PDB file of C-alpha atoms in Angstrom:
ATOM      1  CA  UNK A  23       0.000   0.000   0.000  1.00  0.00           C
ATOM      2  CA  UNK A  24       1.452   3.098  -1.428  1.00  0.00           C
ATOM      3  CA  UNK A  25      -1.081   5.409  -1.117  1.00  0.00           C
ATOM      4  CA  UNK A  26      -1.898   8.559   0.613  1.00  0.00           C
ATOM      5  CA  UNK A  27      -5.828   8.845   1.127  1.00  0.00           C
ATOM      6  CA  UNK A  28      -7.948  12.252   1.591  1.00  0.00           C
ATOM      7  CA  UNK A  29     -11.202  12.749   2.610  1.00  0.00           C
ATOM      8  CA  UNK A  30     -13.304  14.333   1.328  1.00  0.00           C
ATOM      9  CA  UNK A  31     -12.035  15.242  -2.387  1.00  0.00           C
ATOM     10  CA  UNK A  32     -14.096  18.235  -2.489  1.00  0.00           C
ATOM     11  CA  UNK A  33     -15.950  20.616   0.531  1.00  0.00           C
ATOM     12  CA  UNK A  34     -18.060  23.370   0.104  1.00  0.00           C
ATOM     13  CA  UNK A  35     -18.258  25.102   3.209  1.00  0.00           C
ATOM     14  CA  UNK A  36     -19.227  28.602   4.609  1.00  0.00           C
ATOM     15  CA  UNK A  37     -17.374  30.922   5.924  1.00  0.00           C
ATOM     16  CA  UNK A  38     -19.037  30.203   9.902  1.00  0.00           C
ATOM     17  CA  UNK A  39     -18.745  26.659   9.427  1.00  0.00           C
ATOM     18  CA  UNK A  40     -16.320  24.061  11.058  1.00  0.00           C
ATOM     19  CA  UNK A  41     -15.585  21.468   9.291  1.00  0.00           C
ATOM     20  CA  UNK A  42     -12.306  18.818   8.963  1.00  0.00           C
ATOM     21  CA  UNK A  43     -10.106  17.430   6.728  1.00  0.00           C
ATOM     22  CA  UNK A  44      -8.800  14.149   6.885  1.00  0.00           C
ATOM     23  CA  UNK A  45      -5.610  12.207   5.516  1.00  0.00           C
ATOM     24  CA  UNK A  46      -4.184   8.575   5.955  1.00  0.00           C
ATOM     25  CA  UNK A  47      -1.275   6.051   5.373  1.00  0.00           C
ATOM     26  CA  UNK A  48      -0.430   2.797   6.120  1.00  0.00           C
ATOM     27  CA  UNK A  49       3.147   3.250   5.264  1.00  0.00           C
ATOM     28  CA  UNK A  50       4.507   3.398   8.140  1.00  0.00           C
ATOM     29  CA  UNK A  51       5.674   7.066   7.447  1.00  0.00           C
ATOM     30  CA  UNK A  52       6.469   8.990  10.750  1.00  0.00           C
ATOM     31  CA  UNK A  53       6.554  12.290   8.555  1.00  0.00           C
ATOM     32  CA  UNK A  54       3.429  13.917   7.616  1.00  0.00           C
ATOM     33  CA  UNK A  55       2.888  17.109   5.621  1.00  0.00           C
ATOM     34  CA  UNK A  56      -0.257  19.320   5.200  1.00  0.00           C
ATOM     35  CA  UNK A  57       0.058  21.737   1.647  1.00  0.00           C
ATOM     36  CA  UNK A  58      -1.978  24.716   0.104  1.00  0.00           C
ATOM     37  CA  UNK A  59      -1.880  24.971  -3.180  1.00  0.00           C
ATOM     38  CA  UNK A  60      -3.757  27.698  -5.483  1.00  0.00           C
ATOM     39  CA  UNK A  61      -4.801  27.595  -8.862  1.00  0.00           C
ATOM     40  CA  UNK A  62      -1.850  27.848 -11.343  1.00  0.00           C
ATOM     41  CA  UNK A  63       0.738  27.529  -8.260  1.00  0.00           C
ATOM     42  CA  UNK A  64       2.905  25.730  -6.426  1.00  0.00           C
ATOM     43  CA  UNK A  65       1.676  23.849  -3.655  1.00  0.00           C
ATOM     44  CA  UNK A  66       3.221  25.628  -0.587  1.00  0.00           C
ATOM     45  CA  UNK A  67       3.590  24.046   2.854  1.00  0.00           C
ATOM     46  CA  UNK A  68       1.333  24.457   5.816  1.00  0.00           C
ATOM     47  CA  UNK A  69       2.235  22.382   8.595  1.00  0.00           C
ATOM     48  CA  UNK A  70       4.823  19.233   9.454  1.00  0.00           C
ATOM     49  CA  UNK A  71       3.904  17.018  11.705  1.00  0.00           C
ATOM     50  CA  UNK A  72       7.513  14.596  13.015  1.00  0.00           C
ATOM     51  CA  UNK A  73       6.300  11.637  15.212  1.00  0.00           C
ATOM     52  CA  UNK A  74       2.975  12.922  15.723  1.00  0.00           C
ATOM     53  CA  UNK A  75       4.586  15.825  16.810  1.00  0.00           C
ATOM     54  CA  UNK A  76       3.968  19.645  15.052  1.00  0.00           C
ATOM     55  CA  UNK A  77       7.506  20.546  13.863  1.00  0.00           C
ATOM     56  CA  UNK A  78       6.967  23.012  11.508  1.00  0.00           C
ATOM     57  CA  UNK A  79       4.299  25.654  11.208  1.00  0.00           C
ATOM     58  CA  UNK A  80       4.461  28.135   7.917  1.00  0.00           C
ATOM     59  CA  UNK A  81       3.130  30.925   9.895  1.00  0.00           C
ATOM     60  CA  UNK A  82      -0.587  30.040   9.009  1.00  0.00           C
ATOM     61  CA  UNK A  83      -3.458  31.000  10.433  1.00  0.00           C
ATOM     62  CA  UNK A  84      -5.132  30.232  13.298  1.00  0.00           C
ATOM     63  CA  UNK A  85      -8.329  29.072  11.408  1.00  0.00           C
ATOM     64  CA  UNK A  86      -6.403  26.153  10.596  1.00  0.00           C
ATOM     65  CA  UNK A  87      -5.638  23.852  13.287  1.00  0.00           C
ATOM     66  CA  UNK A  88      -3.810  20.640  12.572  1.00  0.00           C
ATOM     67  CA  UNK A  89      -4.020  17.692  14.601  1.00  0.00           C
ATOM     68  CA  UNK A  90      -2.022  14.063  14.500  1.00  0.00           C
ATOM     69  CA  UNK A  91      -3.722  11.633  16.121  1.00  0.00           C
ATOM     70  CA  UNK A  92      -1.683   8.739  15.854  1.00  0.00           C
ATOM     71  CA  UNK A  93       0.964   8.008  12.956  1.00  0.00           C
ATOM     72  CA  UNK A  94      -0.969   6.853  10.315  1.00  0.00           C
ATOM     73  CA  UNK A  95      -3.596  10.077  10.632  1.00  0.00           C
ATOM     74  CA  UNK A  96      -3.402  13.470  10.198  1.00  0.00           C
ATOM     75  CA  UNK A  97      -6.155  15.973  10.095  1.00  0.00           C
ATOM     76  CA  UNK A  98      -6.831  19.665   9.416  1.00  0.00           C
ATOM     77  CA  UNK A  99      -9.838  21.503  11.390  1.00  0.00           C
ATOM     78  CA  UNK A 100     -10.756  24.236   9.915  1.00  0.00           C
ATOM     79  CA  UNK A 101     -13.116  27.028  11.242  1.00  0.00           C
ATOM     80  CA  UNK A 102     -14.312  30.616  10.827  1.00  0.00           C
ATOM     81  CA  UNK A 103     -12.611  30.559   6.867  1.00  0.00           C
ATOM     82  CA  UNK A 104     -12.670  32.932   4.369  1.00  0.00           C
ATOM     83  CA  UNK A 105     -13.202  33.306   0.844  1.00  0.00           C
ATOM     84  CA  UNK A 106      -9.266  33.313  -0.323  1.00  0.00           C
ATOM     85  CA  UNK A 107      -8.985  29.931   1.741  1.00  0.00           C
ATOM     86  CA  UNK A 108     -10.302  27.957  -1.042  1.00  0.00           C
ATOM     87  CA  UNK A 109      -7.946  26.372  -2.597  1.00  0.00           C
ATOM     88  CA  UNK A 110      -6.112  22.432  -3.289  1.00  0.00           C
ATOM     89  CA  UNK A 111      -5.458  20.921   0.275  1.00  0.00           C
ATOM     90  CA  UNK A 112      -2.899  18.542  -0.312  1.00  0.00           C
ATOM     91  CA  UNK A 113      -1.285  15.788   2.507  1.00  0.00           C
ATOM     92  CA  UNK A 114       1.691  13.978   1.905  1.00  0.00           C
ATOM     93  CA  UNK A 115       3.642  11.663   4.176  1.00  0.00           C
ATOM     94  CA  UNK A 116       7.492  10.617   4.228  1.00  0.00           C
ATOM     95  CA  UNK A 117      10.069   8.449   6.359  1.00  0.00           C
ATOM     96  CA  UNK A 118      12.241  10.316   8.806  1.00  0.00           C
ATOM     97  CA  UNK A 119      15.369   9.505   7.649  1.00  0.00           C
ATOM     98  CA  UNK A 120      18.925  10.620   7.669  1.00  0.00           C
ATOM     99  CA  UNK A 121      20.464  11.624   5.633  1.00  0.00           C
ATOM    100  CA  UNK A 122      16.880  13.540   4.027  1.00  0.00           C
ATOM    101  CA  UNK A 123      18.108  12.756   0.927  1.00  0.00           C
ATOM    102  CA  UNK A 124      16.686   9.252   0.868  1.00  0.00           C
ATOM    103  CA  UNK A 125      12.789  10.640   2.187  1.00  0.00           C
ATOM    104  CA  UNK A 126      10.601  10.516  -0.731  1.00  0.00           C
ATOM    105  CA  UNK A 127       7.562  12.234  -0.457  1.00  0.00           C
ATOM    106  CA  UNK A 128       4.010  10.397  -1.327  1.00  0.00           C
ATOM    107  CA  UNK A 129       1.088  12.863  -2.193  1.00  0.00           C
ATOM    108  CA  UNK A 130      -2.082  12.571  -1.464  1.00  0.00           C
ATOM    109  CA  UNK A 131      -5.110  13.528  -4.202  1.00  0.00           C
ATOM    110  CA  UNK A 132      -5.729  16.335  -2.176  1.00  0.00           C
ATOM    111  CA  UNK A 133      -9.443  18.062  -1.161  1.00  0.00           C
ATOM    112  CA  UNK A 134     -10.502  21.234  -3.135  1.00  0.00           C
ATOM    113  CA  UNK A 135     -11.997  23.212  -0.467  1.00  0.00           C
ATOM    114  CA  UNK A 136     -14.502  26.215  -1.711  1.00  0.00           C
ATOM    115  CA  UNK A 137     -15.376  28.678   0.957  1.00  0.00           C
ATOM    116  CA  UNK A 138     -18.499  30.321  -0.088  1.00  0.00           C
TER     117      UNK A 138
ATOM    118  CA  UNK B   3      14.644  35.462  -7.928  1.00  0.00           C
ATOM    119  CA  UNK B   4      12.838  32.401  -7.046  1.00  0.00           C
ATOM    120  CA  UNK B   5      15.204  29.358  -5.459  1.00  0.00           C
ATOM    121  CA  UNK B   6      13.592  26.911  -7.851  1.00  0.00           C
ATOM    122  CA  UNK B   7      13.549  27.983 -12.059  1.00  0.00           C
ATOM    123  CA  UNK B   8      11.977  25.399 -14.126  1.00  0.00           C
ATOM    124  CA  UNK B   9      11.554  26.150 -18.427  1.00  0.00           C
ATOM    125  CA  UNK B  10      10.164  26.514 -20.347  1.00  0.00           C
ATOM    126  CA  UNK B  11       7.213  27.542 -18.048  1.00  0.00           C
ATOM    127  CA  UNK B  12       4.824  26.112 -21.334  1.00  0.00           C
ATOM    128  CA  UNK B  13       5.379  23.113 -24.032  1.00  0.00           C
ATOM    129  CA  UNK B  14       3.248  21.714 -26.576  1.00  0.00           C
ATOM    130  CA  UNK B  15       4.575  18.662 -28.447  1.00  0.00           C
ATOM    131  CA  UNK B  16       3.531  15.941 -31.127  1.00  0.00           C
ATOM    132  CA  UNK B  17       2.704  12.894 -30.125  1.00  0.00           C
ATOM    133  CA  UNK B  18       6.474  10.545 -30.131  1.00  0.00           C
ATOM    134  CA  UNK B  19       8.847  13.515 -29.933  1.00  0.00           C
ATOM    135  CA  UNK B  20      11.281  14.128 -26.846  1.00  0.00           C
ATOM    136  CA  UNK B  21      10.927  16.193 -24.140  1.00  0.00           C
ATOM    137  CA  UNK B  22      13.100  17.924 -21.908  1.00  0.00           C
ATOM    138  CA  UNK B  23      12.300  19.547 -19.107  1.00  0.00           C
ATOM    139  CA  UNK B  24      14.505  21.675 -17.289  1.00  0.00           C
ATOM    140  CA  UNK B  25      15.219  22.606 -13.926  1.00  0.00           C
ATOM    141  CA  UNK B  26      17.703  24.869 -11.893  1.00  0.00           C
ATOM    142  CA  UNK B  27      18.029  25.768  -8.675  1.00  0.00           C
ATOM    143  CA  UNK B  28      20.388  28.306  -6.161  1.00  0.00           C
ATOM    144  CA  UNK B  29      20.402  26.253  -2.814  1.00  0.00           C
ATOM    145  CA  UNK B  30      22.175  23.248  -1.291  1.00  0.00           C
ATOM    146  CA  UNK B  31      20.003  20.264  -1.376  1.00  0.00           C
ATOM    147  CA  UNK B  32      19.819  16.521  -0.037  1.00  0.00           C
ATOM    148  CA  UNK B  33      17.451  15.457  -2.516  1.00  0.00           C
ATOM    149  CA  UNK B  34      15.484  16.623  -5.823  1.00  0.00           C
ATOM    150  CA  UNK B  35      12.302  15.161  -6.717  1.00  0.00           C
ATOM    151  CA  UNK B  36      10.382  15.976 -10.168  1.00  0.00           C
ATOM    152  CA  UNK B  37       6.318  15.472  -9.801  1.00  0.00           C
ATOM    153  CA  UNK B  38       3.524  14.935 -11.957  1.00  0.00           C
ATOM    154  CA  UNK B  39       0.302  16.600 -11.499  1.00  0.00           C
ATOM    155  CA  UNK B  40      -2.785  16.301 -13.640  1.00  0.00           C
ATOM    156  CA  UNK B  41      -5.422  19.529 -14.027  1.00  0.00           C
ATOM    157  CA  UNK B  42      -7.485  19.424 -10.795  1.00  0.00           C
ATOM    158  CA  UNK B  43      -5.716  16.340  -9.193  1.00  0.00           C
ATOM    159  CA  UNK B  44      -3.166  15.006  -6.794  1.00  0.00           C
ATOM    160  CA  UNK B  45       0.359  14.898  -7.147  1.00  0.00           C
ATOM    161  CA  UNK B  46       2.327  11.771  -8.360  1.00  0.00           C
ATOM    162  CA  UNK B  47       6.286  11.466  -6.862  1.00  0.00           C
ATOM    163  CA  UNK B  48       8.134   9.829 -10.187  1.00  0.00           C
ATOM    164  CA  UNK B  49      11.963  10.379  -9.206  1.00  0.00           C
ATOM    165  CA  UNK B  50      14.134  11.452  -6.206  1.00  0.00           C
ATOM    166  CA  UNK B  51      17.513  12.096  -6.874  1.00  0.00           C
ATOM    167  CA  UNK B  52      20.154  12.976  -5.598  1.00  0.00           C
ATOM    168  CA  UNK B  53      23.020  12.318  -7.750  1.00  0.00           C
ATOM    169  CA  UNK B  54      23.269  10.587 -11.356  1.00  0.00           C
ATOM    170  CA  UNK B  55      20.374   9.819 -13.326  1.00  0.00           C
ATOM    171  CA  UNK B  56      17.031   7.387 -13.350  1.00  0.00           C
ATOM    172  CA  UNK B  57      15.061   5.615 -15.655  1.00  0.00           C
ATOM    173  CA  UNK B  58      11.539   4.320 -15.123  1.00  0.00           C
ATOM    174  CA  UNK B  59      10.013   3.687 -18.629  1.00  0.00           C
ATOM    175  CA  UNK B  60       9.804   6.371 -20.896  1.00  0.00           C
ATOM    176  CA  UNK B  61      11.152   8.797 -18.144  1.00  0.00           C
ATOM    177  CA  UNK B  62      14.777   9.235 -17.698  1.00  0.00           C
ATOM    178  CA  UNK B  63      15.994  12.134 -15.103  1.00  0.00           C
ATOM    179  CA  UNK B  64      19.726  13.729 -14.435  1.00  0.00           C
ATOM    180  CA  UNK B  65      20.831  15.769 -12.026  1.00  0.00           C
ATOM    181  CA  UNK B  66      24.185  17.545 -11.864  1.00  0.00           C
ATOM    182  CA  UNK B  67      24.985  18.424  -8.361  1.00  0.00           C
ATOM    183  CA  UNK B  68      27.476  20.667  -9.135  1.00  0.00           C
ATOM    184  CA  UNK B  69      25.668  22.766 -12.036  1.00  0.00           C
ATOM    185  CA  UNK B  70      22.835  22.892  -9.861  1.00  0.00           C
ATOM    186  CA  UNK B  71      20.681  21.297 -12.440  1.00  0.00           C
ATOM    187  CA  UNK B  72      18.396  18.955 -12.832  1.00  0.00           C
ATOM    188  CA  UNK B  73      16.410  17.213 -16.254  1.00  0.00           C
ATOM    189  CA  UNK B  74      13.478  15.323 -17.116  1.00  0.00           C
ATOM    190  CA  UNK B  75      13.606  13.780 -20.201  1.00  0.00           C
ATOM    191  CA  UNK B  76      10.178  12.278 -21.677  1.00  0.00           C
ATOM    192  CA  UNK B  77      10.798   9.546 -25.122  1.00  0.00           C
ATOM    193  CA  UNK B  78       8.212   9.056 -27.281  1.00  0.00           C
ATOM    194  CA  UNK B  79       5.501  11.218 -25.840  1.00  0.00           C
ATOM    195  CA  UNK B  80       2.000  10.677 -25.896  1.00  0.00           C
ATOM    196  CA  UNK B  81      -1.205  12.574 -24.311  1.00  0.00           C
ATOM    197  CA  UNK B  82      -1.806  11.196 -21.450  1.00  0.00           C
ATOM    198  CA  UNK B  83       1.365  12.716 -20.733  1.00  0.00           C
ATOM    199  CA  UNK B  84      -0.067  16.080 -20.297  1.00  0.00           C
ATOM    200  CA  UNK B  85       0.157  17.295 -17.198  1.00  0.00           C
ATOM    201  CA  UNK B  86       2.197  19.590 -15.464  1.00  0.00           C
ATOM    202  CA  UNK B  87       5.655  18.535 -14.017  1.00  0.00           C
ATOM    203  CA  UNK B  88       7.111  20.411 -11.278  1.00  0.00           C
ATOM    204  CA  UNK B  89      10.896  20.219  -9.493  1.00  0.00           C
ATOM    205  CA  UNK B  90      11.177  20.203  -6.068  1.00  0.00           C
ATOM    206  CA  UNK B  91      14.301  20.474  -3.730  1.00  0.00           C
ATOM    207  CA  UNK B  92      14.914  19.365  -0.407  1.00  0.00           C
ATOM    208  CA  UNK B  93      17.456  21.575   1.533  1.00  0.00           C
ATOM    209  CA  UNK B  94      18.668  20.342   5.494  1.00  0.00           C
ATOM    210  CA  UNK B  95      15.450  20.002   6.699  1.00  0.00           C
ATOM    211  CA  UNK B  96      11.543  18.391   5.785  1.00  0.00           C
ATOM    212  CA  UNK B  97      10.841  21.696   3.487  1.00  0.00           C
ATOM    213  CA  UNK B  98      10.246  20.975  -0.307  1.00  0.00           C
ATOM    214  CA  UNK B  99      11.070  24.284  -2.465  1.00  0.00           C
ATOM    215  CA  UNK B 100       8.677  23.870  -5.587  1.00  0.00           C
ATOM    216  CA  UNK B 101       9.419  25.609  -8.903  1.00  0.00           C
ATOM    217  CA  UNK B 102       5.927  27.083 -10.466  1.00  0.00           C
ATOM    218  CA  UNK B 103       6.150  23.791 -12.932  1.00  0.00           C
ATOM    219  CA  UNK B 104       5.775  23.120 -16.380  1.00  0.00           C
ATOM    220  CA  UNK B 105       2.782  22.754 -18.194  1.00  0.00           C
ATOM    221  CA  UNK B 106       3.090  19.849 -21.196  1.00  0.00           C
ATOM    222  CA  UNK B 107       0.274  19.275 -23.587  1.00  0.00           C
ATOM    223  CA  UNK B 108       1.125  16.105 -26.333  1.00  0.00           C
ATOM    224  CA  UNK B 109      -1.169  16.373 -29.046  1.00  0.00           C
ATOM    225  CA  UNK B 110      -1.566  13.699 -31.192  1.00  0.00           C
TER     226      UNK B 110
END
């Protein structure tokens, strides 16, 4: 199993709404990565999540909350969005390995999130 | 100046000619990884390197370390190669640096 799962592939939600994204692997990856990525972009990173634990934040907003569960999960709560959050939510999940050269990055289909 | 340049930014091919894809970048890395990604969807991983080149079919991918440089080559295209490829690099830590990505349309 190879694959990087997210649920839902597409959300429509308003902008008082609370809602969550979800992501999953059975890899056995201890690395796990939340990306935004807008039309005609890059994706750029959100969060990184090392062991369950939150080891990177990009500086995003508190109306995204990220939560790791356990190692194979990895969600995104989001709440109280606006209009320029919709966008491509994409996951992704690696080993933690050293040297980094050898973590290869599996990508996840992603959720297109429309904040109306 | 972004860290990542990919070019041409836009290609349009025939169906069964080469490709070549190019990518440079300004930064020390551990690892470079070139991605698929079709219109609306998820992103495939189809090489990390970090040295040498790869083959996996009709993809074949270089890297120069110390040119800073990196290709993906695509032999006999076809359609359902359309997509848009993007090069990523991975400095000392988890962080992937994404060039904006190329956009390839194979007609046939």
């Amino acid at each position: 199993d190879t694959e990087v799962t997210q649920t839902p592939k597409h959300l429509v939600m308003g902008m008082t709404n609370k809602k969550s994204l979800k992501c999953e692997q059975h890899m056995g990856h201890r690395a796990m990565y939340w990306y935004k990525q807008k039309a005609k972009k890059p994706p750029e990173l959100m969060f990184v999540y090392s062991y369950e634990k939150l080891s990177i934040n990009e500086s995003v907003p508190s109306r995204f909350s990220p939560e790791c569960p356990n190692s194979s999960l990895l969600n995104l709560h989001l709440h109280a969005l606006q209009p320029e959050d919709s966008a491509l939510y994409l996951c992704a999940s690696s080993q933690v390995r050293h040297p980094l050269r050898d973590t290869e990055a599996f990508f996840g289909q992603g959720t297109r999130l429309t904040v109306v | 100046k972004n860290e990542v340049e990919q070019s041409p930014q836009n290609l349009t091919a025939q169906e069964g000619e080469f490709i070549t894809i190019n990518c440079s970048y300004s930064v020390g890395i551990s690892a470079l990884h070139w991605l698929q990604q079709h219109p609306g969807g998820g992103i495939v991983s189809l090489f990390m390197l970090s040295s040498g080149k790869k083959k996996h079919g009709r993809l074949i991918a270089t890297i120069n370390i110390q040119e800073k440089h990196s290709s993906l080559h695509i032999t006999a295209s076809h359609p359902r190669d359309s997509a848009v490829y993007i090069c990523a690099v991975r400095g000392s830590n988890y962080k992937l640096t994404f060039g904006k990505g190329t956009l390839l349309t194979v007609n046939p």
